[in-house]
Amino acid sequence: EAGVVQSPRYKIIEKKQPVAFWCNPISGHNTLYWYRQNLGQGPELLIRYENEEAVDDSQLPKDRFSAERLKGVDSTLKIQPAELGDSAVYLCASSFRDRGISPLHFGNGTRLTVT
Amino acid sequence: DQQVKQNSPSLSVQEGRISILNCDYTNSMFDYFLWYKKYPAEGPTFLISISSIKDKNEDGRFTVFLNKSAKHLSLHIVPSQPGDSAVYFCAAIYNNDMRFGAGTRLTVKP
């Protein structure tokens, strides 16, 4: 099966510029996650979708970050305007949540550098 | 708040020997635990998991042990192989909320 696909792999922008990341989850997975991973740390959840609904966005900095998951499949994460502290790897993951626990499948991430 | 902690940033072992990676957690409500493996420039890959109702789960060379009273879990890799060199993250779940540790970089020397 094809894995989670993210693009771009790398992005370098100047501060105050906008940036967007795209994620295509594994076919049939109803749950999609966006994580941010800073250097030397573990991934931290930004937002979780179940189908089209954002069920947990408590850690998303809503003043500058936004996300959408149209038709319950692909998703985009946007930052506007970017700040120096936003430099990190942004990971998308998906899972099929029915009953019980389903491990997350991660994409290769987008490494963002804000200069 | 760091609810999941991996206190060893790195670990180096000889090929063929046992690798033991440790993880501690503070939230007693966590009911499921996972280990992920990450190679450079790739996303984390699921390795093995354990429910809080068990104390051991084994899959080939990988075994996860859970000590609920100590809020501690560990991953044993026996025998270790050079291809196991990667960063290992432990993760814990409660109410669909997954928290990750900071990771341990394992180096297996030939």
Short mmCIF file of C-alpha atoms in Angstrom, two decimals:
data_model
loop_
_atom_site.label_atom_id
_atom_site.label_comp_id
_atom_site.label_asym_id
_atom_site.label_seq_id
_atom_site.Cartn_x
_atom_site.Cartn_y
_atom_site.Cartn_z
CA GLU A 1 0.00 0.00 0.00
CA ALA A 2 1.20 3.53 -0.69
CA GLY A 3 2.28 5.39 2.41
CA VAL A 4 1.48 8.87 3.64
CA VAL A 5 2.74 11.39 1.09
CA GLN A 6 3.84 14.87 2.07
CA SER A 7 5.09 17.78 0.00
CA PRO A 8 7.29 19.65 -0.22
CA ARG A 9 10.13 17.80 1.50
CA TYR A 10 11.99 20.99 2.24
CA LYS A 11 11.00 24.65 2.38
CA ILE A 12 13.08 27.73 3.13
CA ILE A 13 11.29 31.03 3.57
CA GLU A 14 11.92 34.41 5.11
CA LYS A 15 10.08 35.36 8.27
CA LYS A 16 6.67 36.97 7.80
CA GLN A 17 6.13 34.99 4.58
CA PRO A 18 3.30 32.47 4.23
CA VAL A 19 3.92 28.74 3.72
CA ALA A 20 1.71 25.72 3.11
CA PHE A 21 2.24 22.00 3.49
CA TRP A 22 0.23 19.26 1.82
CA CYS A 23 -0.55 15.72 2.97
CA ASN A 24 -2.17 12.75 1.24
CA PRO A 25 -2.96 10.03 3.80
CA ILE A 26 -3.13 6.29 3.26
CA SER A 27 -6.25 5.36 1.33
CA GLY A 28 -9.10 4.44 3.63
CA HIS A 29 -7.61 6.05 6.73
CA ASN A 30 -10.23 8.19 8.39
CA THR A 31 -8.01 9.94 10.92
CA LEU A 32 -5.31 12.44 9.99
CA TYR A 33 -2.81 14.17 12.23
CA TRP A 34 -0.39 17.06 11.88
CA TYR A 35 2.61 17.00 14.20
CA ARG A 36 5.52 19.38 14.63
CA GLN A 37 8.93 18.05 15.60
CA ASN A 38 11.60 20.40 16.87
CA LEU A 39 15.24 19.39 16.86
CA GLY A 40 16.02 16.90 19.61
CA GLN A 41 12.41 16.49 20.63
CA GLY A 42 9.57 14.12 19.93
CA PRO A 43 6.63 14.97 17.68
CA GLU A 44 3.99 17.25 19.20
CA LEU A 45 0.38 17.18 18.00
CA LEU A 46 -0.93 20.28 16.27
CA ILE A 47 -4.29 19.03 15.03
CA ARG A 48 -6.22 15.79 14.60
CA TYR A 49 -9.01 15.18 12.10
CA GLU A 50 -11.59 12.43 12.10
CA ASN A 51 -12.90 12.49 8.56
CA GLU A 52 -13.53 16.18 7.82
CA GLU A 53 -13.89 17.26 11.45
CA ALA A 54 -11.05 18.75 13.46
CA VAL A 55 -11.60 16.92 16.78
CA ASP A 56 -8.48 18.18 18.57
CA ASP A 57 -6.86 21.49 17.65
CA SER A 58 -6.06 22.62 21.17
CA GLN A 59 -2.30 22.82 20.43
CA LEU A 60 -2.66 24.67 17.11
CA PRO A 61 -1.50 28.33 17.34
CA LYS A 62 -4.63 29.67 15.72
CA ASP A 63 -3.37 33.20 15.30
CA ARG A 64 -1.02 32.10 12.54
CA PHE A 65 -1.71 28.43 11.80
CA SER A 66 -4.66 27.03 9.91
CA ALA A 67 -5.51 23.62 8.53
CA GLU A 68 -8.17 22.05 6.42
CA ARG A 69 -9.12 18.58 5.30
CA LEU A 70 -11.48 18.82 2.39
CA LYS A 71 -13.64 15.79 1.60
CA GLY A 72 -12.01 13.92 4.44
CA VAL A 73 -8.95 12.95 2.40
CA ASP A 74 -6.06 15.35 1.64
CA SER A 75 -5.08 18.03 4.09
CA THR A 76 -3.14 21.28 4.05
CA LEU A 77 -1.45 23.07 6.91
CA LYS A 78 -0.72 26.78 6.51
CA ILE A 79 1.37 29.25 8.46
CA GLN A 80 0.87 32.96 7.89
CA PRO A 81 2.99 34.80 8.74
CA ALA A 82 5.91 32.49 9.57
CA GLU A 83 8.20 33.26 12.49
CA LEU A 84 11.76 32.12 13.17
CA GLY A 85 10.51 29.76 15.87
CA ASP A 86 8.39 27.88 13.35
CA SER A 87 11.50 26.20 11.93
CA ALA A 88 10.87 22.50 12.47
CA VAL A 89 9.85 19.29 10.71
CA TYR A 90 6.12 19.09 10.09
CA LEU A 91 4.86 15.52 10.05
CA CYS A 92 1.56 14.24 8.76
CA ALA A 93 0.22 10.89 9.93
CA SER A 94 -2.90 8.86 9.32
CA SER A 95 -4.66 5.88 10.86
CA PHE A 96 -7.90 3.95 10.59
CA ARG A 97 -9.73 4.53 13.83
CA ASP A 98 -12.64 2.16 14.38
CA ARG A 99 -12.41 0.57 17.79
CA GLY A 100 -9.34 0.19 19.88
CA ILE A 101 -5.92 1.57 19.10
CA SER A 102 -4.53 1.90 15.61
CA PRO A 103 -0.85 2.83 15.19
CA LEU A 104 -0.16 6.00 13.25
CA HIS A 105 1.55 5.86 9.88
CA PHE A 106 3.78 8.86 9.29
CA GLY A 107 4.90 10.61 6.13
CA ASN A 108 8.51 11.69 5.64
CA GLY A 109 7.75 15.22 6.79
CA THR A 110 8.42 18.72 5.52
CA ARG A 111 11.49 20.42 6.94
CA LEU A 112 10.76 24.13 7.27
CA THR A 113 13.52 26.68 7.73
CA VAL A 114 12.51 30.26 8.46
CA THR A 115 15.31 32.81 8.00
CA ASP B 1 4.67 19.28 30.33
CA GLN B 2 6.78 16.23 29.60
CA GLN B 3 4.45 13.33 30.31
CA VAL B 4 6.66 10.88 28.46
CA LYS B 5 10.39 10.95 29.11
CA GLN B 6 13.32 9.22 27.51
CA ASN B 7 16.24 10.20 29.70
CA SER B 8 18.99 8.69 27.57
CA PRO B 9 19.58 10.77 24.43
CA SER B 10 21.89 8.12 23.00
CA LEU B 11 22.93 4.50 23.37
CA SER B 12 25.75 2.57 21.72
CA VAL B 13 25.94 -1.23 21.66
CA GLN B 14 27.97 -3.89 19.89
CA GLU B 15 26.40 -5.94 17.13
CA GLY B 16 24.89 -9.13 18.50
CA ARG B 17 24.43 -7.78 22.02
CA ILE B 18 21.20 -6.64 23.65
CA SER B 19 19.94 -3.05 23.32
CA ILE B 20 17.70 -1.78 26.09
CA LEU B 21 15.89 1.50 25.57
CA ASN B 22 13.98 3.00 28.47
CA CYS B 23 10.97 5.25 28.81
CA ASP B 24 9.17 6.72 31.82
CA TYR B 25 5.77 8.34 31.98
CA THR B 26 3.93 10.39 34.56
CA ASN B 27 0.26 10.07 33.59
CA SER B 28 -1.23 6.91 35.09
CA MET B 29 -4.21 7.23 32.73
CA PHE B 30 -2.17 6.19 29.69
CA ASP B 31 -3.59 2.89 28.51
CA TYR B 32 -1.52 2.04 25.45
CA PHE B 33 2.14 2.38 24.66
CA LEU B 34 4.06 2.24 21.39
CA TRP B 35 7.61 2.34 20.11
CA TYR B 36 8.51 4.05 16.86
CA LYS B 37 11.77 3.90 14.94
CA LYS B 38 13.04 6.78 12.85
CA TYR B 39 15.77 6.89 10.23
CA PRO B 40 17.22 10.25 9.07
CA ALA B 41 15.01 12.18 6.64
CA GLU B 42 12.15 9.73 7.12
CA GLY B 43 9.04 9.75 9.25
CA PRO B 44 8.74 7.55 12.36
CA THR B 45 7.77 3.95 11.66
CA PHE B 46 5.66 1.90 14.05
CA LEU B 47 7.64 -0.90 15.67
CA ILE B 48 5.75 -2.55 18.52
CA SER B 49 3.04 -1.75 21.05
CA ILE B 50 1.64 -2.92 24.37
CA SER B 51 -1.66 -2.47 26.14
CA SER B 52 -1.67 -1.40 29.77
CA ILE B 53 -3.33 -4.69 30.71
CA LYS B 54 -0.21 -6.59 29.69
CA ASP B 55 3.34 -6.53 30.96
CA LYS B 56 5.15 -7.97 27.95
CA ASN B 57 4.78 -8.11 24.19
CA GLU B 58 7.23 -9.81 21.86
CA ASP B 59 7.71 -9.58 18.11
CA GLY B 60 10.77 -11.29 16.72
CA ARG B 61 13.89 -9.60 18.03
CA PHE B 62 11.85 -6.86 19.73
CA THR B 63 10.24 -7.13 23.15
CA VAL B 64 8.49 -4.38 25.07
CA PHE B 65 8.11 -4.60 28.85
CA LEU B 66 5.67 -2.52 30.87
CA ASN B 67 5.93 -1.91 34.62
CA LYS B 68 2.80 0.04 35.52
CA SER B 69 3.65 0.45 39.19
CA ALA B 70 6.92 2.13 38.22
CA LYS B 71 5.37 3.90 35.20
CA HIS B 72 8.21 2.54 33.13
CA LEU B 73 8.51 0.72 29.85
CA SER B 74 11.47 -0.61 27.99
CA LEU B 75 12.29 -1.94 24.54
CA HIS B 76 14.71 -4.85 24.23
CA ILE B 77 16.36 -5.67 20.92
CA VAL B 78 18.11 -9.03 20.81
CA PRO B 79 20.39 -9.53 18.98
CA SER B 80 21.13 -5.97 17.90
CA GLN B 81 22.04 -5.43 14.26
CA PRO B 82 23.71 -2.45 12.52
CA GLY B 83 20.45 -1.82 10.65
CA ASP B 84 18.78 -1.12 13.99
CA SER B 85 20.77 2.11 14.27
CA ALA B 86 18.10 4.83 14.37
CA VAL B 87 16.26 7.12 16.76
CA TYR B 88 13.64 5.32 18.86
CA PHE B 89 10.62 7.17 20.25
CA CYS B 90 8.29 5.82 22.87
CA ALA B 91 4.71 7.07 22.83
CA ALA B 92 1.75 6.76 25.16
CA ILE B 93 -1.96 7.13 24.49
CA TYR B 94 -4.93 8.17 26.60
CA ASN B 95 -8.28 9.19 25.18
CA ASN B 96 -6.90 9.31 21.64
CA ASP B 97 -4.17 11.73 22.77
CA MET B 98 -0.70 10.37 21.85
CA ARG B 99 2.36 11.84 23.57
CA PHE B 100 5.92 11.17 22.47
CA GLY B 101 9.20 11.08 24.29
CA ALA B 102 12.20 13.02 22.98
CA GLY B 103 13.82 9.93 21.51
CA THR B 104 16.96 7.85 22.03
CA ARG B 105 19.54 7.53 19.29
CA LEU B 106 20.73 3.92 19.09
CA THR B 107 24.02 3.11 17.39
CA VAL B 108 24.84 -0.54 16.79
CA LYS B 109 28.52 -1.01 16.00
CA PRO B 110 29.68 -3.86 13.75
#
